[in-house]
Amino acid sequence: MKVLAIESSCDETSVAVVEDGRIVHSNVIASQIDTHKKYGGVVPEIASRQHVEAINTVLKEGLDEAGVSLDDIDVVSATKGPGLIGALLVGLSAGKTIALSKDKPFVGVNHIIGHVCANYISFKDLEPPFIGLIISGGHTYLIEVNDYVDFTLHGRTVDDAVGEAFDKVARSLGLGYPGGPIIDKLAREGKETIEFPRVMIKEDNYNFSFSGLKTAVLNYLNSTKLRGDEIVVEDVCKSFQEAVVDVLIEKTFRLAKEKKLDKIVLCGGVSANSRIREAFENKGEDENIKIYYPELKLCTDNAAMIASAAYYLYKSGNVDEKNFANPNLGL
Ligand code: KG4
Ligand code: ZN
């Protein structure tokens, strides 16, 4: 079964054709990062407009690269949320229009679940149940994946998402956007010389908080500057990153042990982080828990992961309406 998917929830316009949820025939990604860089973050209105400009070209490339036409597609899908409303509407309208005009079923996909499904592409044998940790620029969720379409939410951030904390800390260090990959790289040269808080690590729940950590970094930078002392950027990056790693590890492994699950699946943009990957793998070896994370291209936003999620949704009977506005709406 070939699924065509469109992802446009934030600043990537992406189109993919994926077979049976796992075999990628194409996964074209047009990133807007260079545009948003100069504003230090994603500007929603600009994002929507750029999606409109990019969608037809990306769609054509996605089909051409897969060597298929719209007639060869069995199911059409698009991200239906969460995300920027104007951005989402572009992909969703394109998807529904194709489904309507070609008389194909349409499946709307939750972006967060899409991130989890990226792992089905990277690991052909991976099957639920497992613990899922979704860490991206907009989301931080700790879930139990009971089945392909059945999830139990155990924890989430009560304030900033992990990626947001990386981006904001990078910004306060003057490091550019997106900050995650830059901090990742600089932290490799740094030492953990600053004690930042492990917020909520001891609390008897699976929630996270990253706003306090971000503020602690800001306070450290301000007070160090006031004292006229030197700021070692690499050490700040390393110390911040270790504080993030510690809380993610503690809560995720605690849940895996409570649920007696021996697989932890990381996903979302922040799962590209080399130290997070390494720390989870080390702890996984100690605890006999297998760690999964997608290949780099599938960590950040892409349509292949949406196609994978749509495949499993469709197989379990989920289809969505192809409506936009109703010209025949009566009273
Ligand atoms: O999944 P994604 O593309 O978008 C959302 O759905 O939010 O994630 C983007 C986020 C950004 O905050 C970016 O800084 C972060 O992922 N990121 C990283 C790394 N690569 C991307 N964070 C830490 N280390 C990285 N290597
Ligand atoms: Zn995402």
Short mmCIF file of C-alpha atoms and ligand atoms in Angstrom, two decimals:
data_model
loop_
_atom_site.label_atom_id
_atom_site.label_comp_id
_atom_site.label_asym_id
_atom_site.label_seq_id
_atom_site.Cartn_x
_atom_site.Cartn_y
_atom_site.Cartn_z
CA MET A 1 0.00 0.00 0.00
CA LYS A 2 1.51 3.33 -1.09
CA VAL A 3 0.81 6.35 1.11
CA LEU A 4 1.44 9.92 -0.04
CA ALA A 5 2.07 12.24 2.92
CA ILE A 6 2.41 15.98 3.36
CA GLU A 7 4.02 17.63 6.40
CA SER A 8 3.75 21.40 6.89
CA SER A 9 3.18 21.94 10.61
CA CYS A 10 6.13 24.26 11.22
CA ASP A 11 9.01 25.36 9.00
CA GLU A 12 9.53 22.35 6.73
CA THR A 13 7.46 21.64 3.65
CA SER A 14 7.81 17.93 3.02
CA VAL A 15 6.25 15.31 0.77
CA ALA A 16 6.88 11.57 0.92
CA VAL A 17 5.73 8.35 -0.66
CA VAL A 18 6.07 5.38 1.69
CA GLU A 19 5.06 1.78 1.12
CA ASP A 20 3.51 -0.34 3.87
CA GLY A 21 4.51 2.16 6.54
CA ARG A 22 8.23 1.34 6.36
CA ILE A 23 9.69 1.51 2.85
CA VAL A 24 10.53 5.07 1.79
CA HIS A 25 10.29 5.74 -1.95
CA SER A 26 10.77 9.48 -1.51
CA ASN A 27 11.03 11.99 1.33
CA VAL A 28 11.58 15.50 -0.04
CA ILE A 29 12.11 18.23 2.56
CA ALA A 30 12.20 21.96 1.79
CA SER A 31 13.45 23.72 4.90
CA GLN A 32 12.71 27.36 5.68
CA ILE A 33 15.41 27.57 8.34
CA ASP A 34 17.50 30.10 6.41
CA THR A 35 14.52 32.47 6.23
CA HIS A 36 13.63 32.21 9.93
CA LYS A 37 17.26 32.34 11.10
CA LYS A 38 17.42 36.10 10.85
CA TYR A 39 14.46 36.44 13.25
CA GLY A 40 15.90 33.97 15.76
CA GLY A 41 12.87 31.68 15.49
CA VAL A 42 9.96 30.68 13.28
CA VAL A 43 7.69 33.56 12.18
CA PRO A 44 4.26 31.92 11.69
CA GLU A 45 2.95 34.18 8.93
CA ILE A 46 6.13 33.88 6.87
CA ALA A 47 6.05 30.10 7.39
CA SER A 48 2.49 29.85 5.96
CA ARG A 49 3.40 31.87 2.89
CA GLN A 50 6.53 29.86 2.21
CA HIS A 51 4.55 26.63 2.44
CA VAL A 52 2.15 27.98 -0.18
CA GLU A 53 5.09 28.86 -2.43
CA ALA A 54 6.84 25.52 -1.96
CA ILE A 55 4.04 22.96 -1.85
CA ASN A 56 3.51 22.33 -5.58
CA THR A 57 7.22 21.96 -6.34
CA VAL A 58 7.82 19.69 -3.35
CA LEU A 59 4.79 17.61 -4.26
CA LYS A 60 6.05 17.14 -7.81
CA GLU A 61 9.53 16.23 -6.57
CA GLY A 62 8.09 13.78 -4.03
CA LEU A 63 6.14 11.96 -6.73
CA ASP A 64 8.95 12.09 -9.33
CA GLU A 65 11.58 10.79 -6.93
CA ALA A 66 9.30 7.87 -6.04
CA GLY A 67 8.59 7.30 -9.74
CA VAL A 68 4.83 7.35 -9.21
CA SER A 69 1.86 9.45 -10.26
CA LEU A 70 -1.12 10.41 -8.10
CA ASP A 71 -3.03 7.49 -9.64
CA ASP A 72 -0.56 5.01 -8.11
CA ILE A 73 -1.23 6.31 -4.58
CA ASP A 74 -3.59 4.31 -2.34
CA VAL A 75 -3.99 6.69 0.58
CA VAL A 76 -3.36 10.44 0.90
CA SER A 77 -2.37 11.89 4.27
CA ALA A 78 -1.24 15.13 5.86
CA THR A 79 -0.37 16.43 9.32
CA LYS A 80 -3.55 17.73 10.95
CA GLY A 81 -1.93 19.12 14.11
CA PRO A 82 -0.44 20.20 16.39
CA GLY A 83 1.47 23.04 14.77
CA LEU A 84 1.07 26.53 13.36
CA ILE A 85 -2.49 26.86 12.11
CA GLY A 86 -1.68 28.73 8.88
CA ALA A 87 1.14 26.31 8.10
CA LEU A 88 -0.96 23.23 8.82
CA LEU A 89 -3.77 24.48 6.59
CA VAL A 90 -1.50 24.53 3.54
CA GLY A 91 -0.56 20.84 3.72
CA LEU A 92 -3.98 19.77 4.87
CA SER A 93 -5.74 21.61 2.04
CA ALA A 94 -3.32 20.21 -0.54
CA GLY A 95 -3.80 16.68 0.79
CA LYS A 96 -7.56 16.87 0.94
CA THR A 97 -7.72 18.39 -2.53
CA ILE A 98 -5.68 15.53 -4.00
CA ALA A 99 -7.77 12.94 -2.13
CA LEU A 100 -11.00 14.58 -3.29
CA SER A 101 -9.99 14.99 -6.93
CA LYS A 102 -8.49 11.49 -7.22
CA ASP A 103 -11.18 9.85 -5.09
CA LYS A 104 -8.70 8.40 -2.58
CA PRO A 105 -9.11 7.99 1.17
CA PHE A 106 -7.67 10.78 3.32
CA VAL A 107 -5.99 10.27 6.71
CA GLY A 108 -5.08 13.21 8.97
CA VAL A 109 -2.07 12.50 11.21
CA ASN A 110 -1.08 13.78 14.64
CA HIS A 111 2.43 15.21 14.19
CA ILE A 112 3.61 13.88 17.57
CA ILE A 113 2.67 10.32 16.68
CA GLY A 114 4.35 10.88 13.32
CA HIS A 115 7.65 11.46 15.15
CA VAL A 116 7.28 8.12 16.95
CA CYS A 117 6.63 6.34 13.63
CA ALA A 118 9.92 7.61 12.16
CA ASN A 119 11.43 4.70 14.08
CA TYR A 120 9.40 2.11 12.16
CA ILE A 121 11.22 3.32 9.05
CA SER A 122 14.67 3.18 10.64
CA PHE A 123 14.03 -0.17 12.35
CA LYS A 124 12.06 -2.55 10.16
CA ASP A 125 11.53 -5.03 13.02
CA LEU A 126 10.45 -2.55 15.69
CA GLU A 127 6.98 -3.28 17.05
CA PRO A 128 4.98 -1.93 20.00
CA PRO A 129 4.72 -2.07 22.97
CA PHE A 130 7.49 0.31 24.01
CA ILE A 131 8.14 3.56 25.88
CA GLY A 132 8.22 6.61 23.59
CA LEU A 133 10.03 9.84 24.42
CA ILE A 134 9.12 12.62 22.01
CA ILE A 135 11.55 15.53 22.29
CA SER A 136 11.29 18.29 19.72
CA GLY A 137 11.18 22.05 19.36
CA GLY A 138 7.52 22.20 20.27
CA HIS A 139 6.86 19.00 22.22
CA THR A 140 8.06 16.92 25.13
CA TYR A 141 5.96 13.82 25.79
CA LEU A 142 6.63 10.60 27.63
CA ILE A 143 4.21 7.94 26.44
CA GLU A 144 3.56 4.25 26.42
CA VAL A 145 3.00 2.98 22.88
CA ASN A 146 0.58 0.11 23.46
CA ASP A 147 -0.06 -0.55 19.81
CA TYR A 148 0.45 1.24 16.48
CA VAL A 149 -2.57 3.47 17.10
CA ASP A 150 -3.00 3.23 20.87
CA PHE A 151 -1.01 5.39 23.27
CA THR A 152 -1.05 6.23 26.98
CA LEU A 153 0.25 9.65 27.94
CA HIS A 154 2.29 9.54 31.17
CA GLY A 155 4.14 12.84 31.18
CA ARG A 156 4.76 16.06 29.35
CA THR A 157 6.49 19.36 29.90
CA VAL A 158 4.65 21.77 32.14
CA ASP A 159 6.30 24.75 30.39
CA ASP A 160 8.98 24.84 27.65
CA ALA A 161 9.69 21.95 25.30
CA VAL A 162 13.23 20.54 25.39
CA GLY A 163 14.11 21.88 21.93
CA GLU A 164 12.73 25.26 22.90
CA ALA A 165 15.10 25.31 25.91
CA PHE A 166 18.04 24.41 23.63
CA ASP A 167 17.04 27.18 21.20
CA LYS A 168 16.55 29.81 23.93
CA VAL A 169 19.80 29.00 25.71
CA ALA A 170 21.62 29.14 22.36
CA ARG A 171 20.04 32.50 21.68
CA SER A 172 21.15 33.92 25.02
CA LEU A 173 24.68 32.75 24.19
CA GLY A 174 24.43 34.45 20.78
CA LEU A 175 24.79 31.15 18.95
CA GLY A 176 22.14 31.38 16.23
CA TYR A 177 19.07 29.32 15.30
CA PRO A 178 18.23 26.47 15.64
CA GLY A 179 20.35 26.21 18.74
CA GLY A 180 20.17 22.47 19.42
CA PRO A 181 22.76 21.28 16.91
CA ILE A 182 25.14 24.14 17.83
CA ILE A 183 24.95 23.39 21.57
CA ASP A 184 25.41 19.69 20.82
CA LYS A 185 28.64 20.44 18.95
CA LEU A 186 30.07 23.00 21.40
CA ALA A 187 29.26 20.82 24.43
CA ARG A 188 31.68 18.18 23.10
CA GLU A 189 34.52 20.65 23.77
CA GLY A 190 33.20 21.67 27.19
CA LYS A 191 33.42 20.47 30.80
CA GLU A 192 30.58 20.26 33.28
CA THR A 193 31.81 23.10 35.48
CA ILE A 194 28.46 24.70 36.36
CA GLU A 195 25.82 23.08 38.54
CA PHE A 196 22.43 23.70 36.89
CA PRO A 197 19.19 22.41 38.45
CA ARG A 198 17.63 19.03 37.55
CA VAL A 199 14.09 20.38 37.73
CA MET A 200 11.37 17.94 38.91
CA ILE A 201 13.79 14.99 38.79
CA LYS A 202 12.71 13.64 42.18
CA GLU A 203 9.00 14.32 41.76
CA ASP A 204 6.72 11.34 41.77
CA ASN A 205 5.31 11.92 38.27
CA TYR A 206 6.49 11.77 34.68
CA ASN A 207 6.29 15.46 33.86
CA PHE A 208 9.18 17.70 32.90
CA SER A 209 10.00 21.39 33.30
CA PHE A 210 12.68 23.20 31.31
CA SER A 211 11.80 26.84 31.86
CA GLY A 212 13.57 26.95 35.27
CA LEU A 213 16.71 25.44 33.77
CA LYS A 214 16.66 28.01 30.98
CA THR A 215 16.30 30.81 33.58
CA ALA A 216 19.13 29.34 35.64
CA VAL A 217 21.39 29.54 32.58
CA LEU A 218 20.32 33.16 31.95
CA ASN A 219 20.98 34.07 35.60
CA TYR A 220 24.39 32.43 35.44
CA LEU A 221 25.27 34.40 32.28
CA ASN A 222 24.09 37.70 33.78
CA SER A 223 25.83 37.29 37.14
CA THR A 224 29.06 36.11 35.51
CA LYS A 225 29.02 39.14 33.21
CA LEU A 226 28.33 41.47 36.17
CA ARG A 227 31.29 40.06 38.05
CA GLY A 228 33.40 40.60 34.96
CA ASP A 229 34.33 36.90 34.87
CA GLU A 230 34.89 34.96 31.69
CA ILE A 231 32.03 32.91 30.22
CA VAL A 232 33.26 29.64 28.75
CA VAL A 233 30.53 28.99 26.20
CA GLU A 234 31.49 25.33 25.74
CA ASP A 235 31.21 24.71 29.49
CA VAL A 236 27.80 26.42 29.66
CA CYS A 237 26.60 24.23 26.78
CA LYS A 238 27.94 21.06 28.37
CA SER A 239 26.55 21.88 31.83
CA PHE A 240 23.12 22.78 30.42
CA GLN A 241 23.00 19.68 28.24
CA GLU A 242 23.93 17.36 31.12
CA ALA A 243 21.09 18.82 33.22
CA VAL A 244 18.67 18.02 30.36
CA VAL A 245 20.09 14.52 29.89
CA ASP A 246 19.78 13.65 33.58
CA VAL A 247 16.05 14.42 33.84
CA LEU A 248 15.20 12.75 30.54
CA ILE A 249 17.08 9.59 31.54
CA GLU A 250 15.69 9.44 35.07
CA LYS A 251 12.02 9.74 34.13
CA THR A 252 12.11 7.66 30.97
CA PHE A 253 13.87 4.68 32.54
CA ARG A 254 11.68 4.94 35.64
CA LEU A 255 8.60 4.57 33.43
CA ALA A 256 10.13 1.71 31.42
CA LYS A 257 10.85 -0.18 34.64
CA GLU A 258 7.42 0.53 36.10
CA LYS A 259 5.75 -0.77 32.93
CA LYS A 260 8.25 -3.62 32.58
CA LEU A 261 9.04 -2.65 29.01
CA ASP A 262 12.48 -3.35 27.58
CA LYS A 263 12.39 -0.90 24.64
CA ILE A 264 12.75 2.89 24.74
CA VAL A 265 12.15 4.79 21.51
CA LEU A 266 13.44 8.36 21.17
CA CYS A 267 12.16 10.70 18.48
CA GLY A 268 11.77 14.36 17.50
CA GLY A 269 14.42 16.91 16.57
CA VAL A 270 16.24 16.72 19.91
CA SER A 271 16.72 12.96 19.53
CA ALA A 272 19.43 13.96 17.02
CA ASN A 273 21.51 15.09 20.02
CA SER A 274 24.68 13.01 20.22
CA ARG A 275 25.01 13.18 24.01
CA ILE A 276 21.36 12.24 24.61
CA ARG A 277 21.78 9.24 22.30
CA GLU A 278 24.99 8.17 24.03
CA ALA A 279 23.61 8.61 27.56
CA PHE A 280 20.46 6.60 26.76
CA GLU A 281 22.53 3.83 25.17
CA ASN A 282 24.89 3.61 28.15
CA LYS A 283 22.03 3.46 30.64
CA GLY A 284 20.17 1.04 28.35
CA GLU A 285 23.13 -1.35 28.46
CA ASP A 286 23.19 -1.21 32.28
CA GLU A 287 19.45 -1.78 32.54
CA ASN A 288 19.05 -4.28 29.69
CA ILE A 289 16.74 -1.95 27.80
CA LYS A 290 17.14 -1.53 24.05
CA ILE A 291 17.32 2.06 22.80
CA TYR A 292 16.01 3.20 19.42
CA TYR A 293 16.28 6.56 17.67
CA PRO A 294 15.72 7.41 14.01
CA GLU A 295 18.44 8.20 11.49
CA LEU A 296 19.23 11.94 11.51
CA LYS A 297 17.07 12.91 8.53
CA LEU A 298 14.03 11.33 10.21
CA CYS A 299 14.55 13.03 13.61
CA THR A 300 13.45 16.47 12.48
CA ASP A 301 10.19 17.18 10.64
CA ASN A 302 9.60 15.12 7.50
CA ALA A 303 6.67 13.62 5.63
CA ALA A 304 7.92 10.01 5.61
CA MET A 305 7.10 9.69 9.32
CA ILE A 306 3.61 11.06 8.64
CA ALA A 307 3.11 8.48 5.88
CA SER A 308 4.14 5.71 8.26
CA ALA A 309 1.65 6.87 10.91
CA ALA A 310 -1.09 7.22 8.25
CA TYR A 311 -0.51 3.65 7.08
CA TYR A 312 -1.15 2.21 10.54
CA LEU A 313 -4.12 4.52 11.12
CA TYR A 314 -5.69 3.51 7.81
CA LYS A 315 -5.09 -0.18 8.49
CA SER A 316 -7.02 0.14 11.72
CA GLY A 317 -9.96 1.84 10.02
CA ASN A 318 -9.23 5.53 10.54
CA VAL A 319 -10.13 7.85 7.68
CA ASP A 320 -10.95 11.55 7.82
CA GLU A 321 -13.47 13.78 6.10
CA LYS A 322 -12.30 15.60 2.99
CA ASN A 323 -14.34 18.68 3.83
CA PHE A 324 -13.14 22.30 3.83
CA ALA A 325 -16.18 24.58 3.77
CA ASN A 326 -19.65 23.31 2.96
CA PRO A 327 -21.27 25.09 -0.02
CA ASN A 328 -24.52 23.20 0.59
CA LEU A 329 -24.82 23.99 4.27
CA GLY A 330 -28.46 24.44 5.24
CA LEU A 331 -30.05 25.67 8.43
O1 KG4 B 1 11.14 17.85 15.45
P1 KG4 B 1 11.55 19.21 15.04
O2 KG4 B 1 12.14 19.38 13.66
O3 KG4 B 1 10.38 20.23 15.11
C1 KG4 B 1 9.29 20.18 16.01
O4 KG4 B 1 8.36 19.36 15.81
O5 KG4 B 1 9.36 20.97 16.97
O6 KG4 B 1 12.59 19.70 16.15
C2 KG4 B 1 13.30 20.89 16.05
C3 KG4 B 1 14.09 21.07 17.35
C4 KG4 B 1 14.78 22.42 17.48
O7 KG4 B 1 14.47 22.96 18.75
C5 KG4 B 1 16.26 22.09 17.39
O8 KG4 B 1 17.09 22.96 18.13
C6 KG4 B 1 16.30 20.69 17.98
O9 KG4 B 1 15.14 20.07 17.45
N1 KG4 B 1 17.50 19.94 17.58
C7 KG4 B 1 18.45 19.55 18.46
C8 KG4 B 1 19.46 18.91 17.72
N2 KG4 B 1 19.08 18.91 16.39
C9 KG4 B 1 17.86 19.55 16.34
N3 KG4 B 1 18.52 19.70 19.80
C10 KG4 B 1 19.61 19.20 20.42
N4 KG4 B 1 20.63 18.60 19.78
C11 KG4 B 1 20.60 18.42 18.44
N5 KG4 B 1 21.62 17.81 17.81
ZN ZN B 2 8.18 17.91 14.79
#
